[in-house]
Short mmCIF file of C-alpha atoms in Angstrom, two decimals:
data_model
loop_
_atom_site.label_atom_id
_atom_site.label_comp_id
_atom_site.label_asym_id
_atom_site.label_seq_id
_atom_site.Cartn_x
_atom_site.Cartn_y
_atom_site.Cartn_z
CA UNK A 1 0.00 0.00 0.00
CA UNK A 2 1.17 3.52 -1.26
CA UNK A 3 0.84 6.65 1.07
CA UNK A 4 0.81 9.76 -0.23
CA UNK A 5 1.60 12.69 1.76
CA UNK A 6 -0.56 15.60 2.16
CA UNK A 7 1.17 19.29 2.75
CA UNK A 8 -0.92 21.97 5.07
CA UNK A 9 0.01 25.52 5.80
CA UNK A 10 0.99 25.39 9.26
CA UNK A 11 -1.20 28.33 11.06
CA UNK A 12 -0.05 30.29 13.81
CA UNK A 13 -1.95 31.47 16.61
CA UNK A 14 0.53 34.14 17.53
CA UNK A 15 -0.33 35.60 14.37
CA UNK A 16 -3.74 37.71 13.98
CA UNK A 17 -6.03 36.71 10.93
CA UNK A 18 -5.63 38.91 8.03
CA UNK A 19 -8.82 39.59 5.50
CA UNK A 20 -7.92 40.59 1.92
CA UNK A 21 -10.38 42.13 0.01
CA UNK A 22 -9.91 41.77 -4.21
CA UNK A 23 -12.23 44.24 -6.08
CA UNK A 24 -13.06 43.05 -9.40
CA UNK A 25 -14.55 44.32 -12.53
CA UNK A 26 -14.00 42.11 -15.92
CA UNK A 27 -10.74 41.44 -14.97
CA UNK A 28 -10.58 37.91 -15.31
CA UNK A 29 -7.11 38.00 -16.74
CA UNK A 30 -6.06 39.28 -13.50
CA UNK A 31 -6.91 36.74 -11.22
CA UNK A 32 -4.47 34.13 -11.53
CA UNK A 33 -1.40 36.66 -10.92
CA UNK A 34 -2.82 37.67 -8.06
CA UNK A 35 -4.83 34.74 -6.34
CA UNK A 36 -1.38 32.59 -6.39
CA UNK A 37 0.54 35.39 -5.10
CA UNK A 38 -2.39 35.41 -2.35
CA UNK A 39 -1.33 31.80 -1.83
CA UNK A 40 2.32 32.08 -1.48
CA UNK A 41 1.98 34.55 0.81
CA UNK A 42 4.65 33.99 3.68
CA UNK A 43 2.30 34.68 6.49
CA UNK A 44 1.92 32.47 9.51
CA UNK A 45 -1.09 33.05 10.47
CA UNK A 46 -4.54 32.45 9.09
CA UNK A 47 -5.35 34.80 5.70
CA UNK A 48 -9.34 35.44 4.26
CA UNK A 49 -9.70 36.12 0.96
CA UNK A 50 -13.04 37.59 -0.86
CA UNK A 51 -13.19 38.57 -4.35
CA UNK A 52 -16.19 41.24 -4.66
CA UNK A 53 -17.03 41.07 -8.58
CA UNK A 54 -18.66 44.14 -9.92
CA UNK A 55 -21.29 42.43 -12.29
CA UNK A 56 -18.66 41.39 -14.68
CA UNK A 57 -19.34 39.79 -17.96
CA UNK A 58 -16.33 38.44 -18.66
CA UNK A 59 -16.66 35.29 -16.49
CA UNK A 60 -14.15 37.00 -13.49
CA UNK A 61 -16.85 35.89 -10.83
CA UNK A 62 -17.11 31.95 -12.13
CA UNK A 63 -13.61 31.62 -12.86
CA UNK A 64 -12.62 31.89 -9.38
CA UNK A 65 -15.10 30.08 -8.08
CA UNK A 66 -14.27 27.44 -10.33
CA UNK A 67 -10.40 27.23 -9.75
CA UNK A 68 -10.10 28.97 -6.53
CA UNK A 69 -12.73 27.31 -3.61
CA UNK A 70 -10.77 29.23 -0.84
CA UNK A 71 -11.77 32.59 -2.20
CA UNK A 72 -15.11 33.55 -1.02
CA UNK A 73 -16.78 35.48 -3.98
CA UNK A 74 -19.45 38.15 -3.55
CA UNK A 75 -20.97 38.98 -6.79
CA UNK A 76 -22.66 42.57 -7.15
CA UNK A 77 -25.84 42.80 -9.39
CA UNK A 78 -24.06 45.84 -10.59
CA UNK A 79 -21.18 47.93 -10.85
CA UNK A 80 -20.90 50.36 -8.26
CA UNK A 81 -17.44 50.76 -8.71
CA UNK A 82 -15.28 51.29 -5.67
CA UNK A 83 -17.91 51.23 -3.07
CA UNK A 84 -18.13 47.64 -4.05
CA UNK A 85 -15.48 46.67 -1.37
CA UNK A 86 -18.46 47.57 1.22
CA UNK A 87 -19.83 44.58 0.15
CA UNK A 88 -17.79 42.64 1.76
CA UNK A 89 -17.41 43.90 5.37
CA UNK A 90 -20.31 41.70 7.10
CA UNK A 91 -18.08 38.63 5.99
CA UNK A 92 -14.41 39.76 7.26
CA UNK A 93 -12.99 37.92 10.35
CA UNK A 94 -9.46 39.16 10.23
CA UNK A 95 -8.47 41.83 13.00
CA UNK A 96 -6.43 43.23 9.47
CA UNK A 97 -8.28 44.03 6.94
CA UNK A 98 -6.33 44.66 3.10
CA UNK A 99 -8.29 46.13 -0.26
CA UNK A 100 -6.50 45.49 -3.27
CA UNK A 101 -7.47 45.99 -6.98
CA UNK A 102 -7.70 42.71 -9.00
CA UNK A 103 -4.07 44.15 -10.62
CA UNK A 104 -2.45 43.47 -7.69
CA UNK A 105 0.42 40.87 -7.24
CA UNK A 106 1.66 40.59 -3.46
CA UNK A 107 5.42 40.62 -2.62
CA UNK A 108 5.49 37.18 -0.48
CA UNK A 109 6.62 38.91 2.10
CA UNK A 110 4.15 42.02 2.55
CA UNK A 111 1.35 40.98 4.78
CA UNK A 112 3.80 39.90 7.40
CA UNK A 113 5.59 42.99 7.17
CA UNK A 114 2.76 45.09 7.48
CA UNK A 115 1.27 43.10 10.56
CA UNK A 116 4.42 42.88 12.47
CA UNK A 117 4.28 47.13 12.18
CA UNK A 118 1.02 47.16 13.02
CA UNK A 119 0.98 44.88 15.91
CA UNK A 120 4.01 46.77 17.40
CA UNK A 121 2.35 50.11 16.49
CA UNK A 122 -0.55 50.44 18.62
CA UNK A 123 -1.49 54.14 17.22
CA UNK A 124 -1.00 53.24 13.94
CA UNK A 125 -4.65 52.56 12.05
CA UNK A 126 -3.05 51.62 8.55
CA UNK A 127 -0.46 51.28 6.40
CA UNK A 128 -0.14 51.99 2.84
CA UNK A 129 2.85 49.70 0.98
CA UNK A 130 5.00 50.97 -2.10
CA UNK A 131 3.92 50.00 -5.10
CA UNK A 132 5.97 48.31 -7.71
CA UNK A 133 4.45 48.14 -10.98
CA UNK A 134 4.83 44.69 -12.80
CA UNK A 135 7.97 45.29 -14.54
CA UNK A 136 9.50 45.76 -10.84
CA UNK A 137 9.63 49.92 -10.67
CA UNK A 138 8.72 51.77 -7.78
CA UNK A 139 5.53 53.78 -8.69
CA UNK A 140 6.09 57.46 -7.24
CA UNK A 141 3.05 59.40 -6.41
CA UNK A 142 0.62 56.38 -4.80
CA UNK A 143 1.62 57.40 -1.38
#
């Protein structure tokens, strides 16, 4: 008899849960880049993700329900455009809470970064990070 063995994300108590919040609008193309990156995050502790789709009709919303089962997807009935990430805050459960454009590809290394500030910064109530565009340049002017 053949075992196979299973790997599982060891989760960390010591670590607060983090919810990340993906707004979509017919960017299906998107999602892969930054779903995976969501997934190789190098953060101990327990990570939410919700994809709020703004009525897209380019299949964004099934896609990642189809490929990605960990992402919780709220679908809009239209687009309301930014106000969309509202839609998700009676589902969060992480003490952190991270909005992101579909666009967005995580450095593996960011969420950890930002919660270790955080949780040593008691006055501080958020963080922006610098953004690198995808060719790896600093973007001036987002901060």
């Amino acid at each position: 008899m053949k075992l196979s063995r299973m790997h599982y994300k060891m989760v960390s108590t010591k670590y607060p849960e983090v919810s990340i919040i993906a707004l979509c609008y017919n960017e299906k193309a998107f999602q892969d880049t930054l779903l995976k990156s969501i997934k190789q995050l190098n953060y101990p502790g327990k990570i939410q993700t919700l994809l709020v789709d703004n009525n897209s009709s380019d299949g964004s919303a099934a896609y990642v329900k189809k490929n990605y089962s960990w992402v919780k997807v709220i679908e809009n009935k239209e687009n309301v455009g930014t106000p969309g990430f509202n839609l998700a805050i009676p589902h969060l459960t992480g003490k952190y809470v991270v909005w992101v454009g579909s666009d967005t590809k995580f450095d593996k290394n960011a969420i950890k970064i930002m919660v270790d500030y955080l949780e040593k910064h008691e006055k501080v109530g958020g963080l922006y990070p610098q953004v690198v565009d995808f060719e790896g340049k600093y973007l001036e002017g987002w901060y």
